Coordinates of C-alpha atoms in Angstrom, one line a residue:
M1 CA 105.1 203.3 133.9
D2 CA 103.7 201.6 132.2
G3 CA 105.9 198.4 131.9
K4 CA 105.5 195.7 129.9
E5 CA 105.7 191.6 129.7
V6 CA 107.3 190.8 126.3
G7 CA 108.1 187.0 126.1
L8 CA 111.2 185.4 127.4
C9 CA 113.3 189.0 126.6
T10 CA 113.0 190.3 130.5
G11 CA 115.4 193.7 130.4
I12 CA 113.4 195.0 129.3
T13 CA 109.7 194.6 131.5
K14 CA 110.2 197.7 132.8
V15 CA 110.5 199.7 129.6
S16 CA 106.5 201.6 129.3
N17 CA 108.2 202.9 125.2
I18 CA 110.1 201.4 122.7
V19 CA 110.9 203.3 119.5
A20 CA 112.7 201.3 116.6
I21 CA 114.3 203.9 113.8
S22 CA 114.7 202.1 111.1
S23 CA 116.8 202.3 107.0
C24 CA 116.0 200.1 103.8
K25 CA 119.2 201.3 103.0
G26 CA 122.6 202.7 105.3
G27 CA 124.6 205.4 105.1
V28 CA 121.3 207.6 105.3
G29 CA 122.3 209.4 109.0
K30 CA 120.1 206.3 111.3
S31 CA 122.4 205.8 114.1
T32 CA 122.8 210.4 114.1
T33 CA 119.7 210.5 114.3
T34 CA 118.6 207.8 116.8
V35 CA 121.5 209.6 119.3
N36 CA 119.9 212.8 118.1
L37 CA 116.3 211.7 119.6
A38 CA 117.1 209.8 122.0
Y39 CA 119.1 213.7 123.7
T40 CA 115.7 215.8 122.5
L41 CA 113.5 212.9 124.9
R42 CA 116.0 213.7 127.3
S43 CA 115.6 217.5 126.9
L44 CA 111.6 216.7 127.9
G45 CA 112.5 215.4 130.8
Y46 CA 112.1 211.6 129.8
T47 CA 114.7 209.5 131.1
C48 CA 116.1 207.1 128.1
G49 CA 117.7 204.6 125.9
I50 CA 119.4 203.3 123.2
F51 CA 120.0 200.1 122.4
D52 CA 122.2 198.7 119.3
A53 CA 120.9 196.2 117.5
D54 CA 123.7 196.2 114.3
I55 CA 125.9 193.2 115.0
Y56 CA 127.7 193.6 112.6
G57 CA 128.8 197.9 111.6
P58 CA 128.4 199.2 115.4
S59 CA 128.0 203.3 115.9
L60 CA 127.1 203.9 118.9
P61 CA 130.7 203.6 121.0
T62 CA 131.8 205.7 118.2
M63 CA 129.1 208.3 118.3
L64 CA 128.7 207.6 122.6
P65 CA 131.8 206.8 124.4
P66 CA 130.4 205.8 127.8
L67 CA 130.7 207.7 131.7
S68 CA 132.9 204.5 133.3
S69 CA 134.0 201.1 131.3
T70 CA 133.0 199.0 133.9
V71 CA 130.4 196.5 134.0
N72 CA 127.5 196.6 136.7
F73 CA 125.8 193.9 137.3
V74 CA 121.9 193.7 138.5
G75 CA 121.7 190.0 139.6
S76 CA 122.4 188.2 137.5
Q77 CA 122.0 190.3 134.3
I78 CA 124.2 193.3 133.7
A79 CA 123.4 197.6 133.3
P80 CA 123.6 199.2 130.4
L81 CA 126.3 201.6 130.6
E82 CA 126.1 205.9 131.1
V83 CA 126.9 208.8 128.5
E84 CA 127.1 211.3 129.0
G85 CA 123.4 213.4 130.0
G86 CA 121.8 210.6 131.5
V87 CA 121.3 208.0 128.9
K88 CA 121.8 204.7 129.2
V89 CA 123.2 203.2 126.0
M90 CA 124.5 199.4 125.3
S91 CA 125.8 198.5 121.8
F92 CA 127.8 194.9 120.9
G93 CA 130.6 197.7 119.6
Y94 CA 131.2 198.3 123.6
I95 CA 131.5 194.7 124.5
N96 CA 133.3 193.6 121.4
G97 CA 135.9 197.2 120.8
E98 CA 133.9 196.7 116.6
G99 CA 131.8 194.8 114.5
S100 CA 131.2 190.9 114.0
T101 CA 130.9 188.3 111.6
I102 CA 128.3 186.5 113.7
R103 CA 126.8 183.9 110.4
G104 CA 123.0 184.6 109.8
P105 CA 121.4 182.0 111.9
M106 CA 123.1 182.4 114.9
L107 CA 122.5 186.4 115.2
N108 CA 119.1 185.9 116.1
K109 CA 120.4 183.7 118.9
V110 CA 122.9 186.1 120.5
L111 CA 121.1 189.0 120.0
K112 CA 118.0 187.3 121.9
Q113 CA 121.6 186.5 124.5
F114 CA 122.5 190.1 124.8
I115 CA 119.0 191.9 125.4
D116 CA 117.7 188.8 127.5
I117 CA 121.3 190.0 129.6
T118 CA 120.9 194.1 129.7
S119 CA 119.2 194.8 132.3
W120 CA 117.7 198.5 131.3
G121 CA 115.1 199.0 134.6
D122 CA 112.1 201.9 134.1
I123 CA 113.0 203.6 131.2
D124 CA 110.0 205.8 129.3
Y125 CA 111.8 205.1 125.5
L126 CA 114.0 202.9 124.1
L127 CA 115.9 203.7 121.1
V128 CA 116.9 201.0 119.3
D129 CA 119.0 201.9 116.4
M130 CA 117.6 199.0 114.5
P131 CA 120.5 197.3 111.2
P132 CA 119.9 197.7 107.5
G133 CA 117.5 196.5 106.2
T134 CA 114.9 193.6 106.4
G135 CA 115.4 190.7 106.3
D136 CA 115.2 187.4 109.2
V137 CA 116.4 190.2 111.1
Q138 CA 114.6 193.0 111.2
L139 CA 111.3 191.0 111.8
T140 CA 113.2 189.0 114.9
L141 CA 113.8 191.7 116.6
C142 CA 110.3 193.6 116.1
Q143 CA 108.5 190.9 117.4
M144 CA 111.1 190.3 120.8
L145 CA 111.5 193.5 121.5
N146 CA 107.3 194.1 121.4
V147 CA 107.9 197.6 119.8
T148 CA 105.4 200.3 120.5
G149 CA 106.3 202.0 116.6
A150 CA 108.4 203.0 114.7
V151 CA 110.6 205.7 112.3
I152 CA 111.4 205.0 109.4
V153 CA 115.2 207.1 108.1
G154 CA 116.0 208.3 104.7
A155 CA 117.4 211.0 102.1
P156 CA 116.0 213.1 98.8
S157 CA 116.6 211.0 96.7
E158 CA 114.6 208.6 94.3
V159 CA 116.5 205.0 95.3
A160 CA 116.0 206.3 99.3
W161 CA 112.4 206.4 98.6
V162 CA 111.7 203.4 97.5
D163 CA 113.6 201.5 100.2
V164 CA 111.2 203.8 103.2
D165 CA 108.5 201.9 101.0
K166 CA 110.6 198.6 102.2
G167 CA 110.9 199.6 104.8
I168 CA 107.4 200.8 105.9
G169 CA 105.6 197.4 104.4
M170 CA 108.7 195.0 106.4
F171 CA 107.1 196.8 110.3
E172 CA 102.6 196.8 108.8
G173 CA 103.5 192.7 108.0
V174 CA 104.8 192.3 112.1
E175 CA 102.4 194.6 113.6
V176 CA 103.9 197.8 114.2
P177 CA 102.7 201.5 113.3
I178 CA 105.2 203.7 112.2
I179 CA 104.6 207.1 113.8
G180 CA 107.0 209.2 110.9
V181 CA 109.3 208.8 108.6
V182 CA 112.3 211.2 108.4
E183 CA 113.5 212.8 104.8
N184 CA 117.2 213.4 106.7
M185 CA 119.8 215.8 104.4
V186 CA 118.0 217.2 102.7
E187 CA 119.8 220.7 101.9
E188 CA 123.5 221.4 101.2
E189 CA 124.9 224.3 102.7
I190 CA 127.6 226.4 100.1
F191 CA 128.7 229.6 101.3
V192 CA 127.4 232.0 98.6
G193 CA 130.2 234.9 97.9
G194 CA 131.5 236.4 94.8
E195 CA 132.6 233.0 92.3
W196 CA 130.7 231.0 94.0
E197 CA 127.1 231.3 93.1
E198 CA 127.6 230.4 89.7
V199 CA 127.9 226.4 91.2
V200 CA 125.9 227.0 94.1
R201 CA 122.9 227.4 90.8
E202 CA 124.0 225.2 89.8
V203 CA 124.1 222.4 91.9
E204 CA 120.8 224.0 93.7
G205 CA 120.0 223.1 89.7
R206 CA 120.2 219.6 89.0
T207 CA 119.3 219.2 93.4
E208 CA 116.1 220.9 93.7
G209 CA 112.9 217.9 94.2
V210 CA 114.7 215.1 93.8
G211 CA 113.2 212.2 95.0
E212 CA 110.2 214.5 96.5
E213 CA 107.8 212.8 93.8
D214 CA 108.8 209.9 95.0
R215 CA 108.4 211.4 99.0
I216 CA 105.0 211.9 98.0
R217 CA 103.7 208.9 96.4
V218 CA 105.6 206.4 99.1
V219 CA 103.5 209.4 101.9
E220 CA 100.7 209.3 100.6
A221 CA 100.3 205.4 99.3
W222 CA 101.0 204.0 103.2
G223 CA 98.7 207.6 105.3
I224 CA 101.4 208.2 106.8
E225 CA 100.5 212.3 108.5
E226 CA 103.6 213.0 110.3
C227 CA 107.1 213.4 107.1
W228 CA 109.9 215.5 108.3
K229 CA 113.2 217.4 106.9
I230 CA 116.2 217.7 108.0
P231 CA 118.8 219.9 106.9
R232 CA 121.4 219.2 105.7
R233 CA 124.0 220.3 108.1
K234 CA 128.2 219.1 108.2
D235 CA 127.8 220.0 112.4
I236 CA 125.3 217.5 112.7
A237 CA 127.7 214.8 111.7
V238 CA 131.1 216.2 113.2
M239 CA 129.7 216.7 116.6
G240 CA 128.5 213.6 115.9
D241 CA 130.9 211.4 115.3
G242 CA 133.3 214.1 117.9
G243 CA 130.9 211.9 120.8
T244 CA 128.9 216.0 121.6
P245 CA 125.4 215.2 120.0
F246 CA 124.2 218.2 117.6
V247 CA 120.3 218.4 119.4
T248 CA 123.0 220.0 123.0
T249 CA 124.8 222.5 121.2
T250 CA 123.8 226.4 121.4
G251 CA 125.7 227.4 119.1
G252 CA 123.9 229.6 116.4
G253 CA 125.1 229.2 112.0
G254 CA 121.7 228.5 111.7
G255 CA 121.3 225.3 114.0
E256 CA 117.9 226.7 115.5
E257 CA 116.1 225.2 111.9
A258 CA 117.5 221.6 112.9
R259 CA 117.6 221.4 116.0
G260 CA 113.6 222.6 115.3
V261 CA 112.9 219.6 113.2
Y262 CA 114.3 216.8 116.1
M263 CA 112.0 218.2 118.4
E264 CA 108.8 218.5 116.3
I265 CA 109.8 214.2 115.9
G266 CA 110.6 213.6 119.5
E267 CA 107.3 215.3 120.5
S268 CA 105.1 213.0 118.1
I269 CA 107.4 210.0 119.1
V270 CA 105.9 210.8 122.7
R271 CA 102.5 212.1 121.7
S272 CA 102.3 208.9 118.8
C273 CA 103.3 206.7 122.1
S274 CA 101.1 207.7 124.3
L275 CA 97.5 207.8 121.6
L276 CA 99.7 204.2 120.4
K277 CA 99.0 202.5 124.3
S278 CA 95.4 203.7 124.4
G279 CA 94.0 202.3 121.6
P280 CA 93.9 203.4 117.4
P281 CA 93.5 207.7 117.8
N282 CA 91.8 207.4 113.5
G283 CA 90.7 203.8 114.0
L284 CA 87.4 203.5 111.6
S285 CA 85.2 200.4 110.3
I286 CA 82.9 199.9 107.7
E287 CA 80.3 197.8 107.9
Y288 CA 77.8 197.9 103.6
F289 CA 74.2 197.9 103.1
T290 CA 72.7 196.1 101.1
S291 CA 69.3 198.1 100.5
G292 CA 71.3 201.2 99.0
K293 CA 74.7 199.8 97.8
E294 CA 75.7 201.7 100.6
V295 CA 79.2 202.1 103.1
S296 CA 79.8 203.0 106.5
I297 CA 82.2 205.0 107.6
K298 CA 82.0 204.0 111.1
D299 CA 84.7 205.7 114.1
G300 CA 86.3 203.7 117.0
G301 CA 83.2 204.1 119.5
G302 CA 81.0 203.1 116.7
R303 CA 79.4 206.1 115.7
E304 CA 78.6 206.6 111.9
V305 CA 81.0 209.3 110.2
G306 CA 79.4 208.7 106.7
R307 CA 78.3 206.6 103.4
V308 CA 79.5 206.6 100.2
G309 CA 78.5 204.7 97.4
G310 CA 79.8 200.6 97.0
K311 CA 81.2 201.5 93.5
I312 CA 82.0 205.4 95.1
L313 CA 84.2 203.7 97.5
R314 CA 86.6 200.8 95.2
A315 CA 86.8 203.4 92.4
K316 CA 89.0 205.4 94.8
C317 CA 91.3 202.8 94.7
G318 CA 95.3 204.3 94.7
C319 CA 97.4 201.5 94.8
A320 CA 99.5 201.1 91.8
E321 CA 96.9 199.1 89.5
C322 CA 94.9 201.2 90.2
V323 CA 96.7 204.7 89.6
E324 CA 99.7 205.5 87.0
E325 CA 102.6 206.1 89.8
L326 CA 104.4 208.4 88.1
T327 CA 100.9 210.4 86.0
G328 CA 98.3 210.3 89.5
R329 CA 96.3 208.9 85.9
R330 CA 93.5 206.3 87.5
K331 CA 94.0 203.7 85.6
I332 CA 90.5 202.5 86.4
Q333 CA 87.6 204.2 85.9
L334 CA 83.3 204.8 87.7
D335 CA 81.7 203.0 84.8
M336 CA 84.6 200.3 84.8
I337 CA 83.3 198.2 88.0
D338 CA 79.9 196.7 88.7
E339 CA 77.2 197.7 90.2
D340 CA 77.2 195.4 92.4
V341 CA 80.3 195.6 94.5
R342 CA 80.8 195.4 98.2
P343 CA 82.9 194.8 100.5
L344 CA 83.9 191.3 101.6
R345 CA 86.5 191.5 104.1
T346 CA 87.8 194.4 106.3
G347 CA 91.2 194.0 108.3
S348 CA 93.0 197.7 110.0
V349 CA 96.6 198.7 108.7
G350 CA 98.4 199.3 112.0
N351 CA 97.6 202.1 113.4
Y352 CA 96.8 204.0 109.9
G353 CA 94.3 202.8 107.8
M354 CA 92.1 199.8 106.4
E355 CA 92.3 196.8 103.3
V356 CA 89.6 195.5 101.8
E357 CA 88.5 192.9 100.3
W358 CA 86.1 193.7 97.7
S359 CA 83.9 191.5 95.5
D360 CA 85.7 192.0 91.7
G361 CA 89.2 190.1 93.6
H362 CA 90.5 193.3 93.9
R363 CA 92.4 194.5 97.2
S364 CA 92.6 198.2 98.2
L365 CA 94.2 199.7 101.6
Y366 CA 92.4 203.6 102.5
P367 CA 95.0 205.7 105.4
Y368 CA 91.5 206.6 107.6
K369 CA 92.3 210.2 106.1
Q370 CA 91.5 208.6 103.5
L371 CA 88.6 207.1 104.5
R372 CA 87.7 210.4 106.3
E373 CA 87.8 213.2 103.0
I374 CA 85.6 210.2 100.8
V375 CA 83.1 210.5 103.6
A376 CA 83.1 214.0 103.7
G377 CA 82.9 215.1 99.8
E378 CA 79.9 212.9 100.4
S379 CA 77.5 214.3 102.6

């Protein structure tokens, strides 16, 4: 296995991949998603653990009761508890029995000690159920754990997608690649029949497309290529609260769709972590040629993918200053840009794109996918 040394956090040195499951907003099903993804990875043949990093409101003890409450020691460290199915777990709730009222300045120290004292051993994937928010605690966790990648969990609402946007920005700030975004609780099951039909039609009319424009805006702005929708199902929550992860059941009732989505996410986590360890698969670089006022886009091996005029590339910026968010109308037109505009500095952004600082003072973020589409359109 490919272990990693992470500062002084000795408990995770033999963990191959650490994946943060995050949401900036509570109540969107982050912990439920974490548990089901852990069991999905187990079904794919990987060893897996869950670290519940929410000191204030730990969910893991309710969702996954341990097979034994006996604490086993590994040298001076403690071994994580095991639950049904062979998943390793650790949560402050297993020790304290409830959420804590630890003040902010002490919280980072407590988390650091908690990570250090737990010996996870050789496991393929450690899923971190992150506390909600984008503050100092979340940033410190990313740095202490040396996270491989992150999965952001949201819900179909405008407010939830605003928070997803913030969450992606937070991980970008600490250079943690985004594996994908989960839009949870997308549909609601309602019995259709007789007098209920009119009610169903009314509810569907109110909820159809809620948050869709916000989802498209966030996904396109950050160049997120993986975005999954998990149907809203009562049994996902009920089973989780009862200690039985939804993906471990085989009942009918339309649950195959939801189980299939969890499987897609699990497979993407495996694929993405592998690619991230071998380097950004879609990495590109930019070289400017003054003579033709052209930008050359090159792949990770230095081979030219294509060329585009510097002025044209500048005009393709999709930030809020250049494009109206609600209508998609382009505010800046080609004839408004200086003929001699050129990139001054460039740099990769996570595993999905490139930032360009232009000679006119503007900064642009181009997802790799967009850059490839631009040069393809110019060829």
